[in-house]
Coordinates of C-alpha atoms and ligand atoms in Angstrom, one line a residue:
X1 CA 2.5 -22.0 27.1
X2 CA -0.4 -22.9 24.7
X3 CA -0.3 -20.8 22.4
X4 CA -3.6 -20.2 20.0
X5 CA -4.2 -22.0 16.6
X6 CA -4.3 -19.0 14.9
X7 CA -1.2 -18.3 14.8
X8 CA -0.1 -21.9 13.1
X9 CA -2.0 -20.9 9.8
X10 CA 0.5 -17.6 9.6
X11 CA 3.4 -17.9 7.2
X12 CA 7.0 -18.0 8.4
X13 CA 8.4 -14.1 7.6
X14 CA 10.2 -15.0 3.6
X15 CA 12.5 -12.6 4.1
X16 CA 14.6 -14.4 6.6
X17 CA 17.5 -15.8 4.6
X18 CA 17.9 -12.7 2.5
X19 CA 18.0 -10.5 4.9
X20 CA 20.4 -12.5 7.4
X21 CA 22.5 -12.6 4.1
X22 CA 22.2 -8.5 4.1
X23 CA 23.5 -8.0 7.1
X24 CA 26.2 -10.4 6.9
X25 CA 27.9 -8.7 3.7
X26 CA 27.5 -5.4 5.4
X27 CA 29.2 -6.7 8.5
X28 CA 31.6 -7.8 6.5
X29 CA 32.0 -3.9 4.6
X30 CA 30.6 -4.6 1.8
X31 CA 27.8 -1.3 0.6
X32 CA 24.7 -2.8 0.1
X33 CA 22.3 -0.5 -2.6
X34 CA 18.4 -1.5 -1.3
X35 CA 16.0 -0.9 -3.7
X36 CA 14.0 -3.0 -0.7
X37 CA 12.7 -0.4 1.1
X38 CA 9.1 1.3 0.4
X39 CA 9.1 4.2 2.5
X40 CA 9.9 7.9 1.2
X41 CA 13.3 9.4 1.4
X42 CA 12.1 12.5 1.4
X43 CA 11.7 14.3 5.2
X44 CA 8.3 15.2 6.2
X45 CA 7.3 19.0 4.5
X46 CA 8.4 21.2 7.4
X47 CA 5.3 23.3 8.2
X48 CA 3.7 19.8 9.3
X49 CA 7.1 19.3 11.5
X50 CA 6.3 23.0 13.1
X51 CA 3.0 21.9 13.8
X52 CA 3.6 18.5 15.4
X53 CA 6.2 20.7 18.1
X54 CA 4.0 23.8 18.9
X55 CA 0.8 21.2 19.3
X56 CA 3.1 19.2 21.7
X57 CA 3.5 22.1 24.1
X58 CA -0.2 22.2 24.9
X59 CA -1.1 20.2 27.4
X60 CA -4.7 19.5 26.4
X61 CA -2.4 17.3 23.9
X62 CA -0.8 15.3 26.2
X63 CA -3.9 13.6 27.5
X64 CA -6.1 10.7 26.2
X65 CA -6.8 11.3 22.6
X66 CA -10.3 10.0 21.2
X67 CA -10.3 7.1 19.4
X68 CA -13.0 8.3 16.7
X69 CA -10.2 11.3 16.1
X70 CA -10.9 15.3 16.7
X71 CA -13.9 16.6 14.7
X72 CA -11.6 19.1 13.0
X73 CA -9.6 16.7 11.7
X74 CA -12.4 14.6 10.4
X75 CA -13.6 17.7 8.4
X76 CA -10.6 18.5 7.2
X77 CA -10.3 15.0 5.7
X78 CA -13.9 15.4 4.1
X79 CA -13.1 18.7 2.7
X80 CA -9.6 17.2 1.3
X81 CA -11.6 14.0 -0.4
X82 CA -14.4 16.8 -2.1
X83 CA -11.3 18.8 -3.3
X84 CA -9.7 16.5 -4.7
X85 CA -12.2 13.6 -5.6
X86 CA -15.3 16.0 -6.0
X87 CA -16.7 13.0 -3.6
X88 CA -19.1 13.9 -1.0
X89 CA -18.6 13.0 2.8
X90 CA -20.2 13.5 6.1
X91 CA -18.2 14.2 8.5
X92 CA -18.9 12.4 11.7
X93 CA -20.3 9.4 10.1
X94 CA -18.0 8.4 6.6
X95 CA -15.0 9.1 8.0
X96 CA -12.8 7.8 10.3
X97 CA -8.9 8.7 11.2
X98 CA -6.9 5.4 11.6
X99 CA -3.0 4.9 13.2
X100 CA -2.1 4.5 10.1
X101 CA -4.1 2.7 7.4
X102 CA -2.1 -0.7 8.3
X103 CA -4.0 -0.6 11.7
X104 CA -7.5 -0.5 9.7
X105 CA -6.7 -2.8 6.9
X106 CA -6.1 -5.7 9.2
X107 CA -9.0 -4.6 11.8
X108 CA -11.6 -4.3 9.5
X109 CA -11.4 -8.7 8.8
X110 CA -13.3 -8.7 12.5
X111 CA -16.2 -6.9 11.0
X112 CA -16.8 -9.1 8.2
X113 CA -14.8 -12.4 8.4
X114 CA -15.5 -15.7 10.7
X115 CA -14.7 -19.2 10.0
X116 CA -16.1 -21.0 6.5
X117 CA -16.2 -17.3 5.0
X118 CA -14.0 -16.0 1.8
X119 CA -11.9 -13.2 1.0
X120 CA -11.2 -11.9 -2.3
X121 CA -7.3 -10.8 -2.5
X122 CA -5.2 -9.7 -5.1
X123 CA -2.3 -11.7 -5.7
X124 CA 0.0 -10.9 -6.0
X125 CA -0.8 -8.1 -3.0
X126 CA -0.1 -6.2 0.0
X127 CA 0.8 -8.9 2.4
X128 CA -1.8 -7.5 5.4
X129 CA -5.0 -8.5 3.1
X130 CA -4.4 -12.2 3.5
X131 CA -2.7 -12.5 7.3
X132 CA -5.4 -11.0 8.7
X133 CA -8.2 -12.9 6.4
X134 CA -6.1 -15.7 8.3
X135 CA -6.2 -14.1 12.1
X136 CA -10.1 -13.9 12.0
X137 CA -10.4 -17.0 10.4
X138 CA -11.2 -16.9 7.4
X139 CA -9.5 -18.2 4.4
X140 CA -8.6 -16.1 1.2
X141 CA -9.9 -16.8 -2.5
X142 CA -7.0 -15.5 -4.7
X143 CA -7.6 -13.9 -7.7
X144 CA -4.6 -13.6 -9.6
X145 CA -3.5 -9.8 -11.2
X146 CA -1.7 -10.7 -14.7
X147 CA 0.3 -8.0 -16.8
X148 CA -2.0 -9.3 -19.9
X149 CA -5.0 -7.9 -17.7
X150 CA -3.0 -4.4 -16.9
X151 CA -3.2 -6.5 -13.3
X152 CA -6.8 -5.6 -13.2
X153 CA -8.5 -9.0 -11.5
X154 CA -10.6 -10.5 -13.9
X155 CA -14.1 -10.3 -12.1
X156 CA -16.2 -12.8 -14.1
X157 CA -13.9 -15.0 -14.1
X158 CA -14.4 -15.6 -9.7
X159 CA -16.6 -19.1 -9.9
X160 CA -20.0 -18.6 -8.1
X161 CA -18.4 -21.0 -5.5
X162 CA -16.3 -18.9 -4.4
X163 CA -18.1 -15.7 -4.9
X164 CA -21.3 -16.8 -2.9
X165 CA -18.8 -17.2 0.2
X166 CA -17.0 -14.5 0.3
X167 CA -18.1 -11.5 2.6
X168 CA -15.3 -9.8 1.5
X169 CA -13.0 -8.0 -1.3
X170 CA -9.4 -6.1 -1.3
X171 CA -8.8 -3.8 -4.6
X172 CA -5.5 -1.5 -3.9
X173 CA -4.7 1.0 -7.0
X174 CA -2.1 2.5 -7.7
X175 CA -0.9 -1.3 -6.7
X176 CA 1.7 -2.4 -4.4
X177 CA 3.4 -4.5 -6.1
X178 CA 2.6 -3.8 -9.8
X179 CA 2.4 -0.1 -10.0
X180 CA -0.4 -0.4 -12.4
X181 CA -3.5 2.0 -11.9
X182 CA -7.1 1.4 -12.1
X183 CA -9.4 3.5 -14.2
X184 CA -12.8 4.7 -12.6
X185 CA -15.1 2.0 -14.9
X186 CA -13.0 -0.8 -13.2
X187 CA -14.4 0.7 -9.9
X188 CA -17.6 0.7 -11.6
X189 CA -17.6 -3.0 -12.7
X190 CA -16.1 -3.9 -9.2
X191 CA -19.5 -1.8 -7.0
X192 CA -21.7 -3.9 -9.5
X193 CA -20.2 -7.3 -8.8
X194 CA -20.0 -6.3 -5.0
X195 CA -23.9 -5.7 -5.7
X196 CA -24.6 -8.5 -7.3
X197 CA -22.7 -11.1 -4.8
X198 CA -23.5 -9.2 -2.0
X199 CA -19.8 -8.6 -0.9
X200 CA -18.3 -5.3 1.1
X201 CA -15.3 -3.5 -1.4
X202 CA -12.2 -2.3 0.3
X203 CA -10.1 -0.2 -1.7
X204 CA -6.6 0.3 -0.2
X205 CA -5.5 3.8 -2.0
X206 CA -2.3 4.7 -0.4
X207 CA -0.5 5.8 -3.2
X208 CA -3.1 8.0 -5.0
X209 CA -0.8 11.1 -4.6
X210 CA 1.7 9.5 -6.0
X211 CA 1.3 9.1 -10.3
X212 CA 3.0 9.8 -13.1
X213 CA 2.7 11.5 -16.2
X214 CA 0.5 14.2 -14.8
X215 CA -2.8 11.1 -14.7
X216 CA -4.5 11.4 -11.6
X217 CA -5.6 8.5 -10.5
X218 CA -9.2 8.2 -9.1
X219 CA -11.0 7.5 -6.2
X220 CA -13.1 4.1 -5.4
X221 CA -16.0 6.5 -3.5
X222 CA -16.1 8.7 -7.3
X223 CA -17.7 4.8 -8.8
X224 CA -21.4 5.4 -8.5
X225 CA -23.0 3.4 -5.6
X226 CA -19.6 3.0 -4.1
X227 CA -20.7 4.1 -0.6
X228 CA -23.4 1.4 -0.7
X229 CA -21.1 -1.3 -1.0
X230 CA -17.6 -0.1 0.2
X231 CA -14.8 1.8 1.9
X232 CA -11.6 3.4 1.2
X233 CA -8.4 3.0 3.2
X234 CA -6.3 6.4 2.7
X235 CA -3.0 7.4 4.4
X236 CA -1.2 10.7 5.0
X237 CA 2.0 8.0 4.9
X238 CA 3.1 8.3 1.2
X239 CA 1.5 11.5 0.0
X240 CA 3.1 13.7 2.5
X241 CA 6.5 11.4 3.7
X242 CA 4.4 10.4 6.8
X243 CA 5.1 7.2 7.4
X244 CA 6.7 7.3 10.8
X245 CA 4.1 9.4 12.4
X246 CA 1.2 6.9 11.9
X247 CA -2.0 8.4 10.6
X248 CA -4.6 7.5 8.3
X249 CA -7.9 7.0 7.3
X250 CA -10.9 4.9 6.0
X251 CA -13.9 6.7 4.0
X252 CA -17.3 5.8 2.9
X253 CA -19.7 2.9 3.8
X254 CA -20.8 4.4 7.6
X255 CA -22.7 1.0 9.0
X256 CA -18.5 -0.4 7.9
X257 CA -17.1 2.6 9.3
X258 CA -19.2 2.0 12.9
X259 CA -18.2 -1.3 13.1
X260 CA -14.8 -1.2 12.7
X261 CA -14.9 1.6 15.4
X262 CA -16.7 -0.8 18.0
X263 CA -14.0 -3.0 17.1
X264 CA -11.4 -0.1 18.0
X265 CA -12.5 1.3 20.7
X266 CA -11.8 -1.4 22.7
X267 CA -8.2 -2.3 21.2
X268 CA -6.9 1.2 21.1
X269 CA -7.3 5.0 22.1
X270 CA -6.7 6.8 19.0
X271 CA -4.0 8.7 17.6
X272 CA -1.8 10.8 19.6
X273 CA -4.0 14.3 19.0
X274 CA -0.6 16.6 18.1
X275 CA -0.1 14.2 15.3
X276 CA -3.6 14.7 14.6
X277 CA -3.3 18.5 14.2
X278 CA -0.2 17.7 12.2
X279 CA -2.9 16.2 9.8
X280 CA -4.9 18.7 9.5
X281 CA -2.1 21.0 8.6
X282 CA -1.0 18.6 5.8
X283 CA -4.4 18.3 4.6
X284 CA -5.1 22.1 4.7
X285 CA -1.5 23.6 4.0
X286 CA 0.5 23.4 1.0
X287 CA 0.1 20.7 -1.5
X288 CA 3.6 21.8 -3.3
X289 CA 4.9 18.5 -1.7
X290 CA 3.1 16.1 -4.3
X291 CA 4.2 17.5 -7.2
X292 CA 7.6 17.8 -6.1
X293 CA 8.0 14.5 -4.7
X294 CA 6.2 13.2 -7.9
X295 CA 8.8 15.0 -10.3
X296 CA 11.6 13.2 -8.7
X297 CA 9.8 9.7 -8.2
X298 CA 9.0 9.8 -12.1
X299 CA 12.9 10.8 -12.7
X300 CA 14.1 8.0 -10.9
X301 CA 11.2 5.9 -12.4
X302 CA 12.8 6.7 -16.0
X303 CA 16.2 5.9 -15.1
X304 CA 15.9 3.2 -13.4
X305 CA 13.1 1.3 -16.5
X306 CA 16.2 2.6 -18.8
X307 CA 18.5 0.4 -17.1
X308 CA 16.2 -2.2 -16.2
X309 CA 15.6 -2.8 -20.5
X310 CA 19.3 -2.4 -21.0
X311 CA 20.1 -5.7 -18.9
X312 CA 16.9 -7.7 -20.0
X313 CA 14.1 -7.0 -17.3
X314 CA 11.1 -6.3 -19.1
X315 CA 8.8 -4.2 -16.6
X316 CA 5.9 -2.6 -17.4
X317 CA 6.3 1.6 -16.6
X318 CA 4.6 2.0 -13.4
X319 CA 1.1 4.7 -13.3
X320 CA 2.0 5.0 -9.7
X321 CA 3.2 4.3 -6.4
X322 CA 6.3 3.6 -5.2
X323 CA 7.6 0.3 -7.1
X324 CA 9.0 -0.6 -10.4
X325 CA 7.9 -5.0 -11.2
X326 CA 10.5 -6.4 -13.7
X327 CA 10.0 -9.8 -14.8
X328 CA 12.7 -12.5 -14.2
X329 CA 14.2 -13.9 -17.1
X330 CA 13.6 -17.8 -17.9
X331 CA 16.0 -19.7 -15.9
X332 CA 15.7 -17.5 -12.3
X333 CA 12.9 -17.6 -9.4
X334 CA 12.3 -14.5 -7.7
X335 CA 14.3 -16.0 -4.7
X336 CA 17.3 -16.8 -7.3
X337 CA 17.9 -13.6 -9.0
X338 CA 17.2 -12.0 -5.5
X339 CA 20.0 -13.7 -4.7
X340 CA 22.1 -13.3 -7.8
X341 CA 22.3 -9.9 -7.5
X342 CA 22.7 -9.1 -4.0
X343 CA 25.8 -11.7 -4.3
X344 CA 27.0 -10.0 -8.2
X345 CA 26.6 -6.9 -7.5
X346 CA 25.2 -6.2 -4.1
X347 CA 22.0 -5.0 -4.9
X348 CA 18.9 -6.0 -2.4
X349 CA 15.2 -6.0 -4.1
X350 CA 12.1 -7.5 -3.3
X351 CA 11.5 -11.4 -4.7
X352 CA 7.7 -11.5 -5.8
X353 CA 7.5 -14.8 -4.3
X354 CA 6.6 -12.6 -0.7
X355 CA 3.4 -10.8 -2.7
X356 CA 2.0 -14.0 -3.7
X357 CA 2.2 -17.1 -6.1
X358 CA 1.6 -14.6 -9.0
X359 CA 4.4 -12.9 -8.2
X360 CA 7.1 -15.3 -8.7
X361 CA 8.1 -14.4 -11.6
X362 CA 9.0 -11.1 -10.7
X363 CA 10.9 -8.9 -8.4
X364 CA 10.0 -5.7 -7.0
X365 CA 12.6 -2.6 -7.0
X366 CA 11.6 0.6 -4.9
X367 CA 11.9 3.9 -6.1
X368 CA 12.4 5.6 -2.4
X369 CA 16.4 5.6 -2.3
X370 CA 18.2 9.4 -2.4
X371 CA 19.1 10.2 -6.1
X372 CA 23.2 9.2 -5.7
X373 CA 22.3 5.5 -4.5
X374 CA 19.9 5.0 -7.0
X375 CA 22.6 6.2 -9.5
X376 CA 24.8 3.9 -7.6
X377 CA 22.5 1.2 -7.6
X378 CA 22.0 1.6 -11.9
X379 CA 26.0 1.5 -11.8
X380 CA 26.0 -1.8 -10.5
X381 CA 23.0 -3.0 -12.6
X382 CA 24.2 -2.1 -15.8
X383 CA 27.4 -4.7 -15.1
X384 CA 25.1 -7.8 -13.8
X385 CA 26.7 -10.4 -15.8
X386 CA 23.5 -13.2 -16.0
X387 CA 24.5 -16.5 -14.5
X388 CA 28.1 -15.2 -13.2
X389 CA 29.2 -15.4 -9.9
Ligands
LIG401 C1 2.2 1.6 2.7 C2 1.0 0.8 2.4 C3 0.0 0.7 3.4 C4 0.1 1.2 4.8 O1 0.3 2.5 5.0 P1 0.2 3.2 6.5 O2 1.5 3.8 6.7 O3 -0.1 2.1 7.5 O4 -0.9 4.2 6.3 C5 -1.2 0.1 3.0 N1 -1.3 -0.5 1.8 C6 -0.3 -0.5 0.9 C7 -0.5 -1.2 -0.3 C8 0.9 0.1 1.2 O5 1.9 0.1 0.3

């Protein structure tokens, strides 16, 4: 076998060791609390559930889907931004469903990345951003996210060098990792720099359905321009417990939005059209689900930061998303107090280390665990002895 180049530049998975040490201790008995995992606990609302089984009946279901999506459901994901973003969209030509956003995010790099050609990434960020930088060829410019910044990049601070070769830039608020937000004159700065260096903005807004303390967090496309120089990466994942069903969407620049579907239609055939339906019903139906789901995520939120203090990990209160990012005391790597705990007091997070180089110094705990585990899970925490076996 000769297998491609490519696929040398890719990273080992980090993840290995801990994980093979996971599953020993639960082969051995031991109960494992995971505050690894970001994916809702919550079921999926059940009038999208309904939908998904009477759409599966019909047979015109069952056949090839399209891969540019069913016109209905592209309008009702227009109508669903204008509602809620007071951003305009057309239809057929700024909007395009996706098999999930993950599918997107990582196809887009063959529009706009080739050899000797940048990408700007967060770091620390959403793994995807810089593997498939890597699988087109490219290379990535990091641009670190610091809590003295709010993990905002510092824009002006990006040397011309690095700036005049990049085709490319990743922004993702509510952040996965940090759980910061971004505030609409960030999006405003970022079109203007995208302007003057001639690079294409992707915004990768999962997660904003999912806030706290009642702030909404805004769109990219609601930055004046943003259209011009950019596209958004949305998912009915997060907002509405989706994950497992695979849909999403990417919004905005259309020349973007064409190209990445001559890139698609040849790698895939859309998404399967009763899960497309299902969309439209969450997008349509009852929004009850996001403040619900919200209420609880910012309960947790609270009693896990309260816990978090209490033993010495400073983390700064996340706006959004799913993730709480404490800092590790002096002393610890990510990898070690990973380790530390899962050993102490058997308790799996997220070591930064896997988000980037800027996130060493922290690990990430989820928020997506049911309500006894978490409390379970804060039991253990508050009797983490530091540097005890
Ligand atoms: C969850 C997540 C995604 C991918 O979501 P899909 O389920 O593929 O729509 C993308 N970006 C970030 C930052 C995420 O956390």
């Amino acid at each position: 076998m000769q297998f491609a180049k490519r696929l040398d530049r890719l990273p080992p998975y980090l993840f290995v060791d801990i994980n093979r040490r996971i599953a020993a201790l639960r082969a051995s008995g031991i109960d494992i609390v995971t505050f690894a995992i970001g994916d809702p606990d919550l079921p999926t609302p059940s009038h999208i559930i309904e939908r998904i089984c009477s759409e599966a009946h019909v047979p015109a279901n069952h056949r090839y889907p399209e891969t540019e999506g069913l016109p209905e459901l592209h309008e009702a994901i227009a109508d669903w931004y204008k509602r809620r973003f007071d951003v305009d969209l057309d239809p057929s030509t700024e909007v395009l469903p996706l098999i999930g956003s993950k599918e997107g995010i990582g196809h887009i790099a063959l529009c706009f990345v080739e050899a000797g050609r940048l990408v700007l990434i967060p770091d620390p960020g959403y793994p995807v951003y810089s593997m498939s930088t890597m699988i087109a060829g490219g290379s990535p410019y990091f641009v670190p996210l610091t809590e003295e910044r709010d993990f905002l990049p510092d824009l002006d601070e990006i040397p011309e060098s690095a700036a005049s070769k990049a085709t490319m830039m990743w922004l993702n608020y509510p952040n996965n990792p940090t759980g910061a937000g971004a505030p609409l004159e960030f999006f405003e700065k970022a079109v203007q720099f995208a302007r003057k260096h001639d690079i294409f903005v992707c915004h990768d807004a999962p997660y904003t359905e999912v806030y706290f303390d009642g702030k909404k967090p805004p769109s990219f496309l609601q930055a004046s321009g943003a259209k011009d120089v950019g596209v958004e990466f949305h998912s009915l994942s997060k907002t509405y417990h989706m994950t497992g069903w695979r849909i999403g969407m990417v919004v905005g620049n259309k020349d973007a939005i064409r190209a990445l579907f001559t890139v698609k239609s040849n790698l895939d055939s859309g998404i399967p059209q009763a899960i497309q339906l299902a969309a439209v019903e969450a997008l349509r139906g009852s929004q009850a689900v996001v403040s619900e789901h919200n209420g609880i995520l910012q309960r947790r939120r609270d009693r896990l930061l309260k816990v978090l203090a209490e033993i010495g990990l400073h983390a700064r209160p996340p706006d959004g998303g799913f993730f709480i990012w404490a800092k590790v005391p002096e002393g610890y790597t990510s990898v070690d107090l990973t380790r530390e705990l899962l050993e102490q007091v058997h308790v799996a997070v997220t070591p930064g280390i896997g988000y980037g180089a800027r996130g060493e110094n922290y690990i990430r705990f989820s928020i997506t665990l049911a309500d006894d585990r978490l409390e379970e899970g804060i039991k253990r925490l508050a009797g983490w002895r530091r540097g005890a076996q």
